[in-house]
XYZ file of N, CA and C in Angstrom:
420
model
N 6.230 18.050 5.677
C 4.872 17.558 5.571
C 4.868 16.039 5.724
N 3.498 15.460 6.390
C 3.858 13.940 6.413
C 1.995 13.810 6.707
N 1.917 12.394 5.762
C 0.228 12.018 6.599
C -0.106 10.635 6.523
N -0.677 10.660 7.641
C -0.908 9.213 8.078
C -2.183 8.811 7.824
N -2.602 7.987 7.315
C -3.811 6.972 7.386
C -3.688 5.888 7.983
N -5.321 5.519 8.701
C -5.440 4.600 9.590
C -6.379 4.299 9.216
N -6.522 2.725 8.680
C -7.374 2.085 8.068
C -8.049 1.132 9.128
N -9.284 0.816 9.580
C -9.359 -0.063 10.221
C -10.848 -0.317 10.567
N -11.242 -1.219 9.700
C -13.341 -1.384 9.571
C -13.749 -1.872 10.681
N -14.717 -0.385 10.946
C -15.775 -0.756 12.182
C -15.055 -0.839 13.336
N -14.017 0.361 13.672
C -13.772 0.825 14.308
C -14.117 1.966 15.067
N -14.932 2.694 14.256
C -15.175 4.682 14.787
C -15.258 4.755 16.146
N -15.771 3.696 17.167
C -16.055 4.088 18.261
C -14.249 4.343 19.046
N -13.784 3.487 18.528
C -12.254 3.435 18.958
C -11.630 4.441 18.820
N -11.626 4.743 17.577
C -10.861 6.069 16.787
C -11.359 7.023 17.569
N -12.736 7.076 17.962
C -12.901 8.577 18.042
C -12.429 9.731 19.116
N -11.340 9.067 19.871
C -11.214 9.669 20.873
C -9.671 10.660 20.511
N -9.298 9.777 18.944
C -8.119 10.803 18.571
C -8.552 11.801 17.183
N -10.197 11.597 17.240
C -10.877 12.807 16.008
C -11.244 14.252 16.990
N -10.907 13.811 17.802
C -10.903 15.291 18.891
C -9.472 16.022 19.278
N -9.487 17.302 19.488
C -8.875 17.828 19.968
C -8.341 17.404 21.853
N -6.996 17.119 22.049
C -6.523 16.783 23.259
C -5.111 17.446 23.424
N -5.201 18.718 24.243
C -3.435 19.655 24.792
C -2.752 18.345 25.376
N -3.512 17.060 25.784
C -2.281 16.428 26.618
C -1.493 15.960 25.795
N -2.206 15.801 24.543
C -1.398 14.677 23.443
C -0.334 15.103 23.477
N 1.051 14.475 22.505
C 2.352 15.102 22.716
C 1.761 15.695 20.881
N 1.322 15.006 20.050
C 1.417 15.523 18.357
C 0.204 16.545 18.711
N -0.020 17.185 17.342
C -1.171 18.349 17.549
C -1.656 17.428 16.178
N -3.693 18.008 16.760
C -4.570 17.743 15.525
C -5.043 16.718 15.450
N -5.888 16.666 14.842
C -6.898 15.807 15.258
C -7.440 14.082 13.660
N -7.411 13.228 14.071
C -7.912 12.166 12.610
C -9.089 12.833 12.312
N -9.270 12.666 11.177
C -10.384 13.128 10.587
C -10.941 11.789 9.847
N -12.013 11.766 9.835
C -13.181 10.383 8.815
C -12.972 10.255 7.671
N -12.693 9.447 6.680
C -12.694 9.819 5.188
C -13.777 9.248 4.884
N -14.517 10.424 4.575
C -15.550 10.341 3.785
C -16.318 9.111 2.810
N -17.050 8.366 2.878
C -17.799 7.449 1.827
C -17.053 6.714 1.937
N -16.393 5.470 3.173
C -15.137 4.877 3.376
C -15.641 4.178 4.704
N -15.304 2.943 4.723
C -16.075 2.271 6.316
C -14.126 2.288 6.630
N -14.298 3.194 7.655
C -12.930 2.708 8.863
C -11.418 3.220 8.054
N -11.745 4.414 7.781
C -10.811 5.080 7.353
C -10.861 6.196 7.906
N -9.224 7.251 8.613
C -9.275 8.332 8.907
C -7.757 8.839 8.610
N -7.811 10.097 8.084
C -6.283 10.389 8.047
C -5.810 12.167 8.895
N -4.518 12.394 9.112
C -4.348 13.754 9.402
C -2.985 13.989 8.639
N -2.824 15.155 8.406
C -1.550 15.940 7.851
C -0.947 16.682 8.902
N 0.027 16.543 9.121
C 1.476 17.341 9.714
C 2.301 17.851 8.911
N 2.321 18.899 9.658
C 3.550 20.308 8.863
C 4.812 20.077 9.317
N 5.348 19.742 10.741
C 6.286 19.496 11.105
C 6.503 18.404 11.749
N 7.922 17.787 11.982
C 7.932 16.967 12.478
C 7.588 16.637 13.998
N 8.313 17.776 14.963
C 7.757 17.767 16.221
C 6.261 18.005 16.740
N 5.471 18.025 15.848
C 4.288 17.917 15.748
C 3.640 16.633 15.625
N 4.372 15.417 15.828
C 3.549 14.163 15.192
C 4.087 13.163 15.943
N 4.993 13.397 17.279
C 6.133 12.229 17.876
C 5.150 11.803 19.393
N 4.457 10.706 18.914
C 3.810 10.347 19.993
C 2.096 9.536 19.367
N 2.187 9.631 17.819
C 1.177 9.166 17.271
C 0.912 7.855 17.231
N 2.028 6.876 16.972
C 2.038 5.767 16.835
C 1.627 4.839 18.350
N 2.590 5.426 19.517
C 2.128 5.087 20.685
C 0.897 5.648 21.049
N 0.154 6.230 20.533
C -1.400 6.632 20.861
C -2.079 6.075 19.626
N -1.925 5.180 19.001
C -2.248 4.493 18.357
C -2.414 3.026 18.926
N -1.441 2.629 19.219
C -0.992 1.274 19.708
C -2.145 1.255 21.006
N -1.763 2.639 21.791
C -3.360 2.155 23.555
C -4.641 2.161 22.855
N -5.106 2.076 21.831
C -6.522 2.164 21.715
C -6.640 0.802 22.016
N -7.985 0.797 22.191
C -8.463 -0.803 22.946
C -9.328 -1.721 21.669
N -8.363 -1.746 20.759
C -9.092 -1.968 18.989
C -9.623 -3.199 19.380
N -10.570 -3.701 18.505
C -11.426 -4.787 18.462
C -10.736 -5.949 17.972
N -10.232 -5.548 16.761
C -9.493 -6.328 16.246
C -7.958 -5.756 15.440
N -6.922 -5.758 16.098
C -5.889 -5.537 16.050
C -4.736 -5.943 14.668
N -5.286 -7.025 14.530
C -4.979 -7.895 13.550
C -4.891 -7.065 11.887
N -6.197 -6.730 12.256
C -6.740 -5.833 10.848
C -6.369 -4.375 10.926
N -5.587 -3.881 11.606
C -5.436 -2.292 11.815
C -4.407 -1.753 10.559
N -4.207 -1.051 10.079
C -3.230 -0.920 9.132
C -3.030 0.885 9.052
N -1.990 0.883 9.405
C -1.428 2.647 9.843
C -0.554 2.569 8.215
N -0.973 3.505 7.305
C 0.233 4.036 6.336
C 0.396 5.210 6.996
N 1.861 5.543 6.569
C 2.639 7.028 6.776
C 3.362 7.157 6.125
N 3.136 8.015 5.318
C 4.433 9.262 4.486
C 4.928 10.490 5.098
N 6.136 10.445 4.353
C 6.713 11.926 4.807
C 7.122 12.076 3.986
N 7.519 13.772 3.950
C 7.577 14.265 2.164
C 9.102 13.754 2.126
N 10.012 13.039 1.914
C 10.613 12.387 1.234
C 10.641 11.073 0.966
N 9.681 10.167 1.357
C 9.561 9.356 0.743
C 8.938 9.440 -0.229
N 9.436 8.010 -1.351
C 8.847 7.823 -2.242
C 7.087 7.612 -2.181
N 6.669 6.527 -1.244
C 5.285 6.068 -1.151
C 5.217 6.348 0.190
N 3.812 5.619 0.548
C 3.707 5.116 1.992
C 4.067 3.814 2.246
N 4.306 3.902 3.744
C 4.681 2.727 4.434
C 3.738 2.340 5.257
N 3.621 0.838 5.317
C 3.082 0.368 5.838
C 3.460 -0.068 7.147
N 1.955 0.104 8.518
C 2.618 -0.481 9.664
C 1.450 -1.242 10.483
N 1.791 -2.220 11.188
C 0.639 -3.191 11.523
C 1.071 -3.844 12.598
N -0.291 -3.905 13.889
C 0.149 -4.520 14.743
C 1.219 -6.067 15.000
N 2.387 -5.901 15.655
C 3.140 -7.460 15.792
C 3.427 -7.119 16.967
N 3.148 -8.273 17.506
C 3.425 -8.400 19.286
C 2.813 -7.089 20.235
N 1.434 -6.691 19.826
C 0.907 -5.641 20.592
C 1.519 -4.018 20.083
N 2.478 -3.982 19.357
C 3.335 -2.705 19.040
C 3.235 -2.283 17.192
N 3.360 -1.238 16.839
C 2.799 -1.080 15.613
C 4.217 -1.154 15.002
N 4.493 -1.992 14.083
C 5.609 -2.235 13.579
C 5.743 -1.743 11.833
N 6.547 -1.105 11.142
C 6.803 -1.489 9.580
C 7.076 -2.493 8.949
N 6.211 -2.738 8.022
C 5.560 -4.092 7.290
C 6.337 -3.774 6.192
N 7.628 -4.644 5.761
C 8.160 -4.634 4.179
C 7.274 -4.728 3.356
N 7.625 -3.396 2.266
C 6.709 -3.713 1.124
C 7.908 -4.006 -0.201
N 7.797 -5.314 -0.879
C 8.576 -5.501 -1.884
C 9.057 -4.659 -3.054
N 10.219 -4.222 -2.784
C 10.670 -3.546 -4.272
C 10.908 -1.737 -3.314
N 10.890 -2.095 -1.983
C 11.210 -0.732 -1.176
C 12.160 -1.036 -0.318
N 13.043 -0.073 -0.091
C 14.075 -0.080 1.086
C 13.992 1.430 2.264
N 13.569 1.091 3.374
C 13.542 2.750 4.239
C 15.389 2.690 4.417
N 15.941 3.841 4.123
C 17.122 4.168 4.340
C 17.375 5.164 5.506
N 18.462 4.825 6.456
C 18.828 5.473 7.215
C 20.157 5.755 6.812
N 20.354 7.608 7.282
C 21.178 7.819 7.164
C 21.563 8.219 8.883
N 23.022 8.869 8.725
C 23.903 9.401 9.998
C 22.827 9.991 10.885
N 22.389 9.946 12.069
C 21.216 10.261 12.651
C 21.745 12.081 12.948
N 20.786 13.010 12.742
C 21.307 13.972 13.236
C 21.378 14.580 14.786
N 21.954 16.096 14.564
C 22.404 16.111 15.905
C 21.208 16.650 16.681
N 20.178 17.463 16.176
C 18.897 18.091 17.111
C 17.782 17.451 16.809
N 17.748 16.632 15.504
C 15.939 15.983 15.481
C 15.757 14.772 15.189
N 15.536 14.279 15.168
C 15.099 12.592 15.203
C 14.633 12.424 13.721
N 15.148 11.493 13.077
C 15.148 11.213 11.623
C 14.588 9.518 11.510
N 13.639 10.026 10.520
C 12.950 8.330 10.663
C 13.253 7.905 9.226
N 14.591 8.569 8.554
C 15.033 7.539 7.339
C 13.859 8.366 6.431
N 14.099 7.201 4.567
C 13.235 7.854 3.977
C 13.027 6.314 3.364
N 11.220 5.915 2.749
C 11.363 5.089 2.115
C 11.799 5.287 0.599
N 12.409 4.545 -0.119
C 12.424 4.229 -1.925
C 11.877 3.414 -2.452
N 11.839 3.524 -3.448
C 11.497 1.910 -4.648
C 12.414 1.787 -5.059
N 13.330 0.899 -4.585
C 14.647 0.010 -5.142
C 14.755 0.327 -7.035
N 15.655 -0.098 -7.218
C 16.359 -0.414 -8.103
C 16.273 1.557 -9.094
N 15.842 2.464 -8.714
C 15.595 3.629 -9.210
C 16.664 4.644 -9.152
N 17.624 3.878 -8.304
C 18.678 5.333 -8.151
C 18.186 5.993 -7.383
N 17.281 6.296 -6.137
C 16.640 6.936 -5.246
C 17.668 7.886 -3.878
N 18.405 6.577 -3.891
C 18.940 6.568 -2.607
C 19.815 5.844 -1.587
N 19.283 4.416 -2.176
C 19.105 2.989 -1.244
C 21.073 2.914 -1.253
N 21.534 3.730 -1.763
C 22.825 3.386 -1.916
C 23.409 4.336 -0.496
N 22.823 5.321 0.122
C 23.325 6.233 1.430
C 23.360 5.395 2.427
N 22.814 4.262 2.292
C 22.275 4.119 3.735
C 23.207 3.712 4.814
N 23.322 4.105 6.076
C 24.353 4.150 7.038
C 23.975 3.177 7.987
N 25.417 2.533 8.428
C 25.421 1.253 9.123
C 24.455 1.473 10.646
N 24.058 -0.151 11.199
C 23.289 0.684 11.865
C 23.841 1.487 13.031
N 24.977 1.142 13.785
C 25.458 2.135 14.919
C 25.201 3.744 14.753
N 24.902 3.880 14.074
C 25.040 6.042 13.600
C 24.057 5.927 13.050
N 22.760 5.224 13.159
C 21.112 5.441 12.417
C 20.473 5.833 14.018
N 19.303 6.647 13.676
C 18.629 7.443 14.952
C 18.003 5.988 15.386
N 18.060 6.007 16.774
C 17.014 4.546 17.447
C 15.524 5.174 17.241
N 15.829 6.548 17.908
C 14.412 7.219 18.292
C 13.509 7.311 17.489
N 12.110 6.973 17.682
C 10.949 6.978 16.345
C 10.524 8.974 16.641
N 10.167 8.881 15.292
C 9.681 10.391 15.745
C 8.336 10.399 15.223
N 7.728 9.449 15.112
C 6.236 9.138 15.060
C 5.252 8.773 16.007
């Protein structure tokens, strides 16, 4: 399971072209509006190969203001969400203090995007694998 929110005021006209259903997309499903909320929309994914192509269909929208866009994403092993925000035209992860995303040994059939923690908890932050043997590939 994993879900993304996309925060971004006085946008809808932008968004709305990923609150629809599209077979070309590579992820399935559609953003949905959150309710009583200016410029908020989120979706849930069941699997992972269901969601690898979101971020780059994120990034072509023709946003107004880019600056202000703010993508969280969880996946059910992280601790929280992560934050990600346009830098240099591309949607990047924004450190959040007192978290570490850990990569481990990338596996051999699916693309692993690490997990975030909250430091100092015993979580995890201690697996994490150098980077040569961490997956390059985003699966978002």
């Amino acid at each position: 399971m994993a879900q993304v929110i996309v925060l971004a005021r006085y946008e809808d006209e932008v968004m709305e072209p990923l609150t629809r259903p599209d077979e070309a997309r590579t992820w399935h499903g559609c953003f949905i509006q959150i309710p009583w909320f200016v410029g908020g929309w989120y979706i849930e994914f069941e699997r992972w190969d269901r969601r690898r192509g979101v971020l780059k269909d994120l990034e072509s929208l023709p946003w107004n203001e880019p600056a202000c866009v703010q993508v969280m994403l969880h996946d059910e092993d992280d601790d929280l969400f992560g934050l990600w925000m346009f830098r240099g035209g591309v949607l990047v992860e924004v450190g959040i203090p007192g978290t570490q995303r850990v990569h481990i040994a990338a596996p051999t059939r699916e693309v692993d995007p690490g997990f975030l923690v909250r430091t100092g908890l015993g979580r995890g932050e201690d697996r994490h694998s150098p980077e040569h043997v961490q997956d390059p590939q985003s699966c978002w």
